[in-house]
């Protein structure tokens, strides 16, 4: 999906280009991070020069944390439904455990937002992008039942895990903050483990193709 076309000021446009450039090799794209809403201390250079302090945020760091936070928030909403309504017990158990893990990640992501001087608001609200569980997706899940509900959850969560892992790999290679890269690495490890488990769940072969 192409980024949403918005008139961006130069600094915000630079942040968008850096983040999307980092994602290009993975074939993913997202909407633009709201770098203009952050204080100037968080609106840092497009790429870190040699010797950049760990506390200096680059545009990639800003884009990553402002994208990853709502991705987790939306996934948690779908996982909460799955924990209550999945027809297959193993899918319910998986949803419970994954929800717990994603909520723990959210605590760390929000702490990182605070350290970077960024707002806690969802700057991607209303944007439809790969890996994001949308309001439309949640409505479809609430309307589904039985095996159809399980298939929807498996597909949506698989996409969320894959895309958020890809974005986090880009942060690992292109980010400027050591604490952000460390968290991104932890997220990638967690997603690789969860994807392997998800693909072994009952109904996964049929749902995921």
Short mmCIF file of C-alpha atoms in Angstrom, two decimals, residues 23-121:
data_model
loop_
_atom_site.label_atom_id
_atom_site.label_comp_id
_atom_site.label_asym_id
_atom_site.label_seq_id
_atom_site.Cartn_x
_atom_site.Cartn_y
_atom_site.Cartn_z
CA UNK A 23 11.58 -0.43 4.73
CA UNK A 24 12.00 -0.53 0.95
CA UNK A 25 14.16 -3.65 0.90
CA UNK A 26 11.46 -5.51 2.79
CA UNK A 27 8.74 -4.40 0.38
CA UNK A 28 6.67 -2.74 3.09
CA UNK A 29 5.27 0.75 3.35
CA UNK A 30 3.44 2.71 6.01
CA UNK A 31 1.86 6.05 6.53
CA UNK A 32 3.99 8.99 7.51
CA UNK A 33 5.23 9.34 11.11
CA UNK A 34 4.06 12.59 12.70
CA UNK A 35 7.51 13.89 13.36
CA UNK A 36 6.27 17.48 13.35
CA UNK A 37 4.30 16.82 16.54
CA UNK A 38 7.47 15.95 18.45
CA UNK A 39 9.68 18.45 20.21
CA UNK A 40 12.77 19.48 18.26
CA UNK A 41 14.92 17.34 20.54
CA UNK A 42 13.20 14.27 19.08
CA UNK A 43 13.25 15.56 15.50
CA UNK A 44 16.80 14.49 14.82
CA UNK A 45 18.91 13.90 11.77
CA UNK A 46 17.84 11.55 9.02
CA UNK A 47 20.76 9.20 9.72
CA UNK A 48 23.15 8.96 12.67
CA UNK A 49 26.72 10.14 12.03
CA UNK A 50 29.64 8.28 13.54
CA UNK A 51 29.70 8.66 17.29
CA UNK A 52 26.02 9.58 17.64
CA UNK A 53 25.06 9.42 21.35
CA UNK A 54 22.61 6.66 22.29
CA UNK A 55 20.14 9.30 23.51
CA UNK A 56 19.95 11.11 20.15
CA UNK A 57 16.83 10.17 18.18
CA UNK A 58 16.94 9.91 14.40
CA UNK A 59 13.95 10.16 12.09
CA UNK A 60 13.97 6.36 11.79
CA UNK A 61 13.72 6.01 15.59
CA UNK A 62 10.79 8.45 15.69
CA UNK A 63 9.00 6.76 12.80
CA UNK A 64 9.52 3.28 14.24
CA UNK A 65 8.26 3.92 17.76
CA UNK A 66 5.31 6.01 16.56
CA UNK A 67 4.30 3.19 14.20
CA UNK A 68 5.01 0.22 16.45
CA UNK A 69 3.02 1.57 19.39
CA UNK A 70 -0.38 1.76 17.61
CA UNK A 71 0.34 -1.51 15.79
CA UNK A 72 0.61 -3.23 19.16
CA UNK A 73 -2.36 -1.34 20.59
CA UNK A 74 -4.62 -2.48 17.74
CA UNK A 75 -3.34 -6.05 17.82
CA UNK A 76 -4.11 -6.26 21.55
CA UNK A 77 -7.75 -5.38 20.82
CA UNK A 78 -8.06 -8.25 18.35
CA UNK A 79 -6.23 -10.64 20.65
CA UNK A 80 -8.63 -9.74 23.48
CA UNK A 81 -11.53 -10.82 21.27
CA UNK A 82 -9.71 -14.00 20.28
CA UNK A 83 -8.98 -14.88 23.89
CA UNK A 84 -12.73 -14.87 24.57
CA UNK A 85 -14.28 -16.07 21.32
CA UNK A 86 -11.92 -18.33 19.37
CA UNK A 87 -13.56 -21.68 18.63
CA UNK A 88 -10.32 -23.63 18.87
CA UNK A 89 -8.91 -23.83 22.45
CA UNK A 90 -5.30 -23.69 21.22
CA UNK A 91 -6.05 -20.47 19.34
CA UNK A 92 -7.58 -19.00 22.51
CA UNK A 93 -4.53 -19.98 24.55
CA UNK A 94 -2.20 -18.52 21.93
CA UNK A 95 -4.17 -15.26 21.91
CA UNK A 96 -3.99 -14.99 25.71
CA UNK A 97 -0.22 -15.46 25.76
CA UNK A 98 0.44 -13.20 22.79
CA UNK A 99 -1.78 -10.46 24.24
CA UNK A 100 0.25 -10.57 27.46
CA UNK A 101 3.48 -10.27 25.51
CA UNK A 102 2.22 -7.41 23.34
CA UNK A 103 0.97 -5.50 26.38
CA UNK A 104 4.40 -5.88 28.01
CA UNK A 105 5.96 -4.51 24.81
CA UNK A 106 3.57 -1.56 24.94
CA UNK A 107 4.87 -0.63 28.39
CA UNK A 108 8.40 -0.49 26.96
CA UNK A 109 7.31 1.35 23.80
CA UNK A 110 5.47 4.01 25.81
CA UNK A 111 8.47 4.42 28.08
CA UNK A 112 10.62 4.95 24.99
CA UNK A 113 8.17 7.55 23.66
CA UNK A 114 8.51 9.41 26.94
CA UNK A 115 12.31 9.29 26.89
CA UNK A 116 12.28 10.59 23.32
CA UNK A 117 9.96 13.46 24.25
CA UNK A 118 7.24 12.24 21.88
CA UNK A 119 3.48 12.49 22.47
CA UNK A 120 1.59 9.40 23.54
CA UNK A 121 -1.19 10.05 21.03
#
